[in-house]
Coordinates of C-alpha atoms and ligand atoms in Angstrom, one line a residue:
M1 CA -0.1 0.0 -0.1
V2 CA 1.1 3.6 -0.9
G3 CA 0.1 6.3 1.5
Y4 CA -1.4 5.5 5.2
A5 CA -3.7 8.4 6.0
F6 CA -7.3 8.5 5.8
M7 CA -7.5 6.0 3.1
G8 CA -4.6 4.0 3.7
A9 CA -6.5 3.7 7.1
A10 CA -9.5 2.6 5.9
H11 CA -8.0 0.6 3.3
S12 CA -5.5 -1.6 6.1
Q13 CA -8.5 -2.3 8.3
A14 CA -10.3 -3.6 5.3
W15 CA -7.3 -5.7 4.4
R16 CA -7.1 -6.9 7.9
T17 CA -10.6 -7.9 8.0
V18 CA -11.3 -9.3 4.7
N19 CA -10.3 -13.2 5.4
R20 CA -11.9 -12.9 9.2
A21 CA -15.2 -11.9 7.2
F22 CA -15.2 -14.2 4.2
D23 CA -14.2 -17.5 3.0
L24 CA -11.9 -16.4 0.1
P25 CA -9.7 -18.7 -1.8
L26 CA -6.7 -16.4 -1.2
R27 CA -5.1 -15.4 2.2
V28 CA -4.1 -11.5 2.3
R29 CA -0.7 -10.9 3.3
M30 CA -0.3 -7.2 4.7
T31 CA 3.7 -7.4 3.2
A32 CA 4.8 -3.8 3.1
I33 CA 3.4 -0.2 3.4
C34 CA 5.1 2.8 2.0
G35 CA 5.0 6.9 2.6
R36 CA 7.7 9.7 2.4
D37 CA 8.8 9.9 5.7
Q38 CA 10.5 7.0 7.4
A39 CA 9.7 7.5 11.3
N40 CA 5.6 8.4 10.3
V41 CA 5.3 5.2 7.8
A42 CA 7.2 3.0 10.4
A43 CA 4.7 3.8 13.0
A44 CA 2.1 3.7 10.5
A45 CA 3.3 0.1 9.7
D46 CA 2.8 -0.7 13.5
R47 CA -0.2 0.8 14.0
L48 CA -2.1 -0.7 11.1
G49 CA -0.6 -3.8 10.9
W50 CA 1.6 -4.0 7.8
E51 CA 5.0 -6.6 8.0
S52 CA 7.7 -3.7 7.0
A53 CA 7.3 0.3 6.0
M54 CA 9.5 1.8 3.1
T55 CA 9.9 5.1 1.8
D56 CA 10.5 4.8 -2.1
W57 CA 7.3 3.4 -3.7
R58 CA 9.4 2.5 -6.5
E59 CA 11.1 -0.2 -4.4
L60 CA 7.8 -1.2 -3.2
V61 CA 6.4 -2.0 -6.7
A62 CA 10.0 -4.2 -7.8
R63 CA 9.3 -6.3 -4.9
D64 CA 8.8 -9.6 -5.9
D65 CA 7.2 -10.9 -2.9
I66 CA 4.0 -8.2 -3.3
D67 CA 0.9 -9.3 -5.9
V68 CA -1.0 -6.6 -5.2
I69 CA -0.5 -2.5 -5.0
D70 CA -3.2 -0.5 -3.3
V71 CA -2.6 2.9 -4.3
C72 CA -4.2 5.5 -1.2
T73 CA -1.8 8.5 -2.1
P74 CA -3.7 12.0 -3.4
G75 CA -4.3 12.0 -7.7
D76 CA -1.3 13.4 -8.5
S77 CA 0.5 10.5 -7.8
H78 CA -2.3 7.9 -9.2
A79 CA -1.2 7.4 -12.7
E80 CA 2.7 7.0 -12.1
I81 CA 2.0 5.0 -9.2
T82 CA 0.1 2.6 -11.1
L83 CA 1.7 2.4 -14.5
A84 CA 5.0 1.1 -12.5
A85 CA 2.8 -1.4 -10.7
L86 CA 0.8 -2.9 -13.9
A87 CA 4.5 -2.8 -15.8
A88 CA 6.1 -4.8 -13.0
G89 CA 2.9 -6.7 -12.8
K90 CA 1.0 -6.3 -10.0
H91 CA -2.2 -6.6 -9.4
V92 CA -3.5 -2.9 -9.0
L93 CA -6.2 -0.8 -6.5
C94 CA -6.1 2.5 -6.9
E95 CA -8.3 5.0 -4.9
K96 CA -10.9 7.7 -7.0
P97 CA -10.9 9.8 -8.7
L98 CA -8.5 7.2 -11.1
A99 CA -6.3 10.2 -12.0
N100 CA -6.2 14.2 -12.2
T101 CA -6.6 14.3 -15.8
V102 CA -8.7 12.3 -18.8
E103 CA -5.1 11.9 -20.2
E104 CA -3.5 10.0 -17.4
A105 CA -6.6 8.0 -16.6
S106 CA -6.7 7.1 -20.8
A107 CA -3.1 6.2 -20.1
M108 CA -3.7 4.0 -17.2
V109 CA -6.8 2.2 -19.6
T110 CA -4.6 1.3 -21.9
A111 CA -1.9 -0.1 -19.1
A112 CA -4.6 -1.9 -17.3
A113 CA -6.1 -3.5 -20.6
F114 CA -2.3 -4.7 -21.6
A115 CA -2.1 -6.1 -18.1
R116 CA -5.5 -8.1 -18.6
G117 CA -3.7 -10.0 -21.3
S118 CA -1.4 -11.3 -18.3
G119 CA -4.1 -11.9 -15.7
I120 CA -3.0 -8.4 -14.0
R121 CA -6.5 -7.4 -12.5
S122 CA -7.4 -3.6 -11.6
L123 CA -9.9 -1.8 -9.7
C124 CA -11.0 2.0 -8.9
G125 CA -11.9 2.5 -5.3
F126 CA -15.4 3.7 -5.8
N127 CA -16.5 1.6 -2.4
Y128 CA -19.9 3.2 -2.1
R129 CA -21.0 0.6 -4.6
R130 CA -20.5 -1.9 -1.7
V131 CA -22.9 -0.7 0.6
P132 CA -25.4 -3.3 1.1
A133 CA -28.2 -0.8 0.5
V134 CA -26.3 0.8 -2.6
A135 CA -26.0 -2.9 -4.0
L136 CA -29.7 -3.7 -3.2
M137 CA -30.7 -0.3 -4.9
R138 CA -28.7 -2.0 -8.2
E139 CA -30.2 -5.0 -8.0
L140 CA -34.2 -4.0 -7.4
I141 CA -33.5 -1.5 -10.3
A142 CA -31.7 -4.3 -13.0
A143 CA -34.9 -6.5 -11.4
G144 CA -36.9 -3.6 -13.8
R145 CA -38.8 -2.9 -10.0
L146 CA -39.0 0.6 -11.0
G147 CA -40.1 0.4 -14.5
A148 CA -38.5 2.8 -16.9
I149 CA -36.0 5.6 -15.2
R150 CA -37.1 9.1 -15.4
H151 CA -35.4 11.1 -12.8
V152 CA -32.0 10.8 -10.8
R153 CA -31.3 12.9 -8.2
A154 CA -28.2 12.9 -6.6
A155 CA -26.3 15.3 -3.7
Y156 CA -23.3 14.9 -1.7
L157 CA -22.9 17.2 0.5
Q158 CA -19.9 18.5 3.2
D159 CA -19.1 21.1 5.5
W160 CA -15.5 20.7 6.4
I161 CA -13.9 23.7 5.0
V162 CA -16.8 26.8 5.6
D163 CA -14.2 28.3 7.8
P164 CA -12.3 30.4 5.5
E165 CA -9.4 29.9 7.9
F166 CA -9.3 26.4 7.2
P167 CA -5.9 25.8 5.3
L168 CA -4.9 25.0 2.3
V169 CA -4.4 21.3 2.4
W170 CA -3.7 19.3 -1.4
R171 CA -7.5 18.9 -2.0
L172 CA -8.1 23.1 -2.4
Q173 CA -4.9 22.6 -4.9
K174 CA -6.0 21.5 -8.8
D175 CA -2.2 20.6 -9.4
R176 CA -2.6 18.2 -6.9
A177 CA -6.5 16.6 -6.6
G178 CA -7.3 17.6 -10.2
S179 CA -10.6 19.4 -8.8
G180 CA -12.0 20.4 -5.8
A181 CA -15.5 19.2 -4.5
L182 CA -16.4 17.7 -8.0
G183 CA -13.6 15.3 -7.9
D184 CA -13.6 14.5 -4.8
I185 CA -17.3 13.6 -3.8
G186 CA -18.6 14.6 -7.1
A187 CA -17.0 11.6 -8.4
H188 CA -18.4 9.3 -6.0
I189 CA -22.2 10.1 -7.2
V190 CA -21.5 9.8 -10.9
D191 CA -20.4 6.5 -10.4
L192 CA -22.8 5.2 -7.7
T193 CA -25.7 6.8 -9.8
Q194 CA -24.6 5.3 -13.1
Y195 CA -23.8 1.8 -11.4
V196 CA -27.3 1.6 -9.6
T197 CA -28.9 2.9 -12.6
G198 CA -26.8 0.8 -15.7
Q199 CA -27.3 4.1 -17.3
R200 CA -24.6 6.7 -18.7
I201 CA -24.2 10.2 -18.4
T202 CA -23.8 11.8 -22.0
G203 CA -24.0 15.2 -21.5
V204 CA -24.0 18.0 -18.7
S205 CA -24.6 21.7 -18.1
A206 CA -22.6 22.8 -14.9
L207 CA -21.7 25.1 -12.7
T208 CA -18.6 25.5 -10.1
E209 CA -18.0 28.1 -7.4
T210 CA -15.3 29.1 -5.2
F211 CA -16.7 31.0 -2.5
V212 CA -13.1 31.2 -0.5
R213 CA -9.9 32.1 -3.0
E214 CA -7.3 32.7 -0.8
R215 CA -6.6 30.5 2.5
P216 CA -3.7 30.1 5.1
L217 CA -1.2 27.9 3.9
P218 CA -1.1 24.6 6.3
S219 CA 2.7 25.3 7.1
V220 CA 5.5 26.7 5.3
S221 CA 7.5 22.9 5.0
S222 CA 4.5 21.8 3.0
G223 CA 6.3 22.9 -0.2
L224 CA 3.7 25.7 -0.9
A225 CA 5.5 28.5 0.4
A226 CA 6.7 29.5 -3.0
A227 CA 3.2 29.9 -4.0
A228 CA 2.3 32.3 -1.2
S229 CA 1.0 35.8 -1.0
E230 CA 0.8 38.1 1.5
T231 CA -2.4 39.5 3.2
D232 CA -2.7 42.9 4.8
G233 CA -2.2 41.0 8.0
G234 CA 1.3 39.3 6.5
L235 CA -0.2 35.8 7.0
A236 CA 1.5 33.2 4.3
T237 CA -1.8 32.2 2.4
G238 CA -1.9 30.4 -0.9
R239 CA -4.7 30.6 -3.8
V240 CA -7.7 27.9 -4.0
T241 CA -7.5 26.7 -7.3
V242 CA -10.3 24.4 -7.1
D243 CA -14.1 24.2 -7.0
D244 CA -15.3 24.2 -3.7
A245 CA -19.0 23.4 -5.3
A246 CA -20.0 21.8 -8.6
L247 CA -23.6 21.8 -9.7
F248 CA -24.7 20.1 -13.0
T249 CA -27.5 18.7 -15.1
A250 CA -27.3 15.6 -17.4
R251 CA -28.8 13.3 -19.7
L252 CA -28.5 9.7 -19.1
D253 CA -28.3 7.2 -22.0
G254 CA -31.4 5.1 -21.1
G255 CA -33.6 8.3 -21.2
A256 CA -33.0 9.8 -17.4
V257 CA -32.5 12.9 -16.5
A258 CA -30.6 14.2 -13.8
T259 CA -29.6 16.7 -11.4
Y260 CA -25.5 16.4 -9.0
E261 CA -24.6 18.8 -6.2
A262 CA -21.4 18.5 -4.9
T263 CA -20.3 20.6 -2.2
R264 CA -18.0 21.3 1.0
F265 CA -19.9 24.3 2.0
A266 CA -23.3 22.8 2.9
T267 CA -22.8 23.8 6.6
G268 CA -24.0 21.3 9.0
R269 CA -23.9 18.5 6.3
K270 CA -20.9 16.0 7.3
N271 CA -20.7 13.2 4.6
A272 CA -24.6 13.4 3.5
L273 CA -24.6 11.0 0.1
R274 CA -27.8 11.3 -1.2
V275 CA -29.5 9.5 -4.2
E276 CA -32.8 9.2 -4.8
V277 CA -34.4 7.5 -8.6
N278 CA -37.5 7.7 -10.0
G279 CA -39.0 5.2 -12.5
A280 CA -42.5 4.9 -14.0
H281 CA -43.5 2.1 -11.1
G282 CA -41.5 3.3 -8.3
S283 CA -38.6 5.2 -6.7
L284 CA -35.6 4.3 -4.3
A285 CA -33.9 6.5 -2.5
F286 CA -30.5 6.1 -0.2
D287 CA -28.7 8.5 2.5
L288 CA -25.1 7.3 3.3
E289 CA -26.0 9.2 7.2
R290 CA -28.4 6.2 7.1
L291 CA -26.6 3.4 5.4
N292 CA -28.4 0.3 6.5
E293 CA -31.8 1.7 4.9
L294 CA -33.4 1.8 1.6
E295 CA -36.4 3.4 0.9
F296 CA -38.8 1.8 -1.6
Y297 CA -41.9 3.4 -3.2
D298 CA -43.6 0.7 -4.8
A299 CA -46.1 2.0 -7.3
T300 CA -47.9 -1.3 -8.6
R301 CA -49.1 -2.3 -4.6
P302 CA -52.6 -1.5 -4.5
G303 CA -53.3 2.4 -3.7
P304 CA -54.4 2.2 0.1
E305 CA -50.9 0.0 0.7
Q306 CA -48.6 2.6 -1.3
G307 CA -46.0 4.8 0.7
F308 CA -42.1 4.6 1.0
T309 CA -40.9 1.6 2.6
R310 CA -38.3 1.9 4.9
I311 CA -36.4 -1.3 4.2
L312 CA -33.4 -2.4 6.6
V313 CA -30.9 -3.9 4.7
T314 CA -29.5 -6.7 7.2
E315 CA -30.8 -9.8 6.2
P316 CA -28.8 -12.5 5.3
E317 CA -30.0 -12.5 1.7
H318 CA -29.2 -8.8 0.9
P319 CA -25.9 -8.3 -0.7
Y320 CA -22.5 -8.9 1.4
V321 CA -24.7 -8.8 4.5
A322 CA -24.4 -12.8 5.2
A323 CA -20.6 -12.4 6.0
W324 CA -21.9 -10.3 9.1
W325 CA -23.9 -9.9 12.0
P326 CA -27.8 -11.5 12.5
P327 CA -30.5 -9.0 11.2
G328 CA -30.9 -5.8 12.4
H329 CA -27.0 -5.7 13.8
I330 CA -26.0 -2.8 11.8
L331 CA -23.1 -2.2 9.4
G332 CA -20.7 0.7 8.8
Y333 CA -18.5 3.1 6.4
E334 CA -15.9 0.9 6.9
H335 CA -17.6 -2.0 5.8
S336 CA -17.9 -1.2 2.2
F337 CA -14.2 -1.4 1.9
T338 CA -14.0 -4.8 3.4
H339 CA -16.8 -5.9 0.5
Q340 CA -14.4 -4.2 -1.6
M341 CA -11.2 -6.0 -0.8
R342 CA -13.3 -9.3 -1.2
D343 CA -14.7 -8.7 -4.5
F344 CA -10.9 -7.5 -5.7
V345 CA -9.2 -10.8 -4.1
Q346 CA -12.0 -13.4 -5.3
A347 CA -11.7 -11.5 -8.9
I348 CA -7.7 -12.4 -8.5
A349 CA -8.5 -15.9 -7.6
D350 CA -11.1 -16.3 -10.4
D351 CA -9.2 -14.5 -12.8
T352 CA -12.0 -12.1 -13.6
D353 CA -12.3 -8.5 -13.7
P354 CA -13.7 -6.7 -11.0
A355 CA -15.8 -3.8 -11.1
P356 CA -15.2 -0.8 -11.3
S357 CA -12.9 -1.2 -13.9
F358 CA -10.2 1.7 -14.9
E359 CA -12.4 2.2 -17.9
D360 CA -15.6 2.6 -15.7
A361 CA -13.4 5.4 -13.9
L362 CA -12.3 6.7 -17.4
Q363 CA -15.7 7.7 -18.1
V364 CA -16.4 9.0 -14.7
Q365 CA -13.3 11.0 -15.3
R366 CA -14.5 12.1 -18.6
V367 CA -17.8 13.2 -17.1
L368 CA -15.7 15.4 -14.6
D369 CA -13.9 17.1 -17.2
A370 CA -16.9 17.9 -19.3
V371 CA -18.5 19.5 -16.0
L372 CA -15.5 21.8 -16.0
R373 CA -15.4 22.6 -19.5
S374 CA -19.3 23.2 -19.4
A375 CA -18.6 25.7 -16.2
G376 CA -15.9 27.7 -17.5
S377 CA -18.3 27.9 -20.6
D378 CA -21.0 29.7 -19.0
S379 CA -23.2 26.2 -18.6
A380 CA -22.9 24.9 -22.3
W381 CA -24.2 22.1 -22.8
T382 CA -21.3 19.3 -23.2
G383 CA -21.1 16.3 -24.4
V384 CA -19.4 13.2 -22.8
D385 CA -17.6 10.9 -25.1
P386 CA -18.5 6.8 -24.3
V387 CA -15.9 4.3 -23.2
L388 CA -15.9 1.1 -24.7
T389 CA -15.9 -1.4 -21.4
T390 CA -14.8 -4.4 -21.0
A391 CA -17.0 -5.3 -18.1
Ligands
LIG1 N1 -13.4 5.8 -1.5 C1 -13.4 6.8 -0.6 O1 -14.7 7.2 0.0 C2 -12.3 8.0 -0.7 C3 -12.6 8.7 0.9 C4 -11.4 9.7 0.8 C5 -10.1 9.8 -0.1 N2 -10.3 9.3 -1.5 C6 -9.3 9.3 -2.1 O2 -8.1 8.6 -1.7 C7 -6.9 9.3 -2.1 C8 -6.0 9.6 -0.6 O3 -6.9 10.3 0.1 P1 -7.0 10.2 1.5 O4 -8.2 11.2 2.1 O5 -6.6 8.8 2.2 O6 -5.9 11.6 1.4 P2 -5.1 11.6 2.8 O7 -4.1 13.0 3.0 O8 -5.1 11.2 4.2 O9 -3.7 10.5 2.8 C9 -2.7 10.6 1.8 C10 -1.3 9.9 2.2 O10 -0.2 9.6 0.7 C11 1.1 10.5 1.3 N3 1.5 10.5 0.0 C12 1.5 11.8 -0.9 N4 2.3 11.5 -1.6 C13 2.9 10.5 -1.7 C14 4.0 10.2 -2.6 N5 4.4 10.9 -3.7 N6 4.5 8.9 -2.2 C15 4.1 8.2 -1.4 N7 3.1 8.6 -0.1 C16 2.6 9.6 -0.3 C17 0.9 10.8 2.4 O11 1.7 10.9 3.0 C18 -0.4 10.2 3.1 O12 -0.2 9.0 3.7 C19 -7.3 10.5 -3.0 O13 -7.1 9.8 -4.4 C20 -8.8 10.7 -2.5 O14 -9.5 11.2 -3.4 C21 -11.6 8.1 -1.3

């Protein structure tokens, strides 16, 4: 694994747990974790359960006792690490968004397609697909329970940068993160809605906004000092180069129309990922803050019985749930990552391609790119080129 902070910890927890929860044909060994600072990465290895710690990811991918590389770094290093890992014959799990640009993501798709010929598997970390209620949503839609899909309504709302004094971390710099709320959390709702509906976005009309354009630097040692300007108060600040919020309307290839909102300025909303799908025969609604539940309106029921039903998605016949606890003993955020590792390991063992593939993630990248281009041209309608998928 490369990177050991937020996703590093979430993925480590999943790697530690996956063989205990699921009966898998392969056993995971957490061989090595890599960061840039020896003392910090050694402490992380100890805390997160890795056998060894390294400071050069090039040495990591060259090790012949390693089969899988898990990329948990910011977007500016996804392509470089992934390309090297695939070339070295390693299976790759790369966090989302796949890359910072369509060009990088395309190169990763080419490399993954080539590696596939030698049985090398790759997966992009859109983990919310593996929340049982989301997987159930997809199953119900695929089974035709909603009929023709008319509307998709998606929002991913956070508030962690509302304070203008919050520092200029990497997520607020275009060269490190690619985009702001759009790529960080908007990417999730793009993938999730396309996954549950089985429809792809064909075009968008978008706007973005950056509410706070200048922020304090986290510290001079962060390498940002060169980009700093001096405010009247003499504090070192730097320019925010990404969107704080992105909103767009979209058309999907199955005939649905959709709205998307991604923001880190929704005061009071901590991690509110909400998706509602309305079809000719019913509706489904999901809210990550109540992730064990799925709301289902079945318009085929007799009139007096109609109404939204709260399905508690904790029955053994629900996706992934049989591996865990008795009905009603709820799951959490971290289980989505364990499920992701389960599907990845199983695919490697079965010699099949896991989803979402890099092709799927490239398509999301093209949507993000179209959103930024549309926002940059007065919300002009902007088409999204289709991506041929293997899955
Ligand atoms: N799936 C999700 O729900 C989810 C949630 C958060 C973040 N992410 C994605 O995960 C990735 C990492 O985000 P995070 O929140 O963990 O960030 P983070 O800032 O918490 O951690 C990044 C880690 O990468 C390390 N790092 C940075 N550059 C490196 C390099 N060149 N070599 C080695 N290590 C390097 C840092 O030291 C740190 O340990 C991003 O792509 C982000 O979009 C996904």
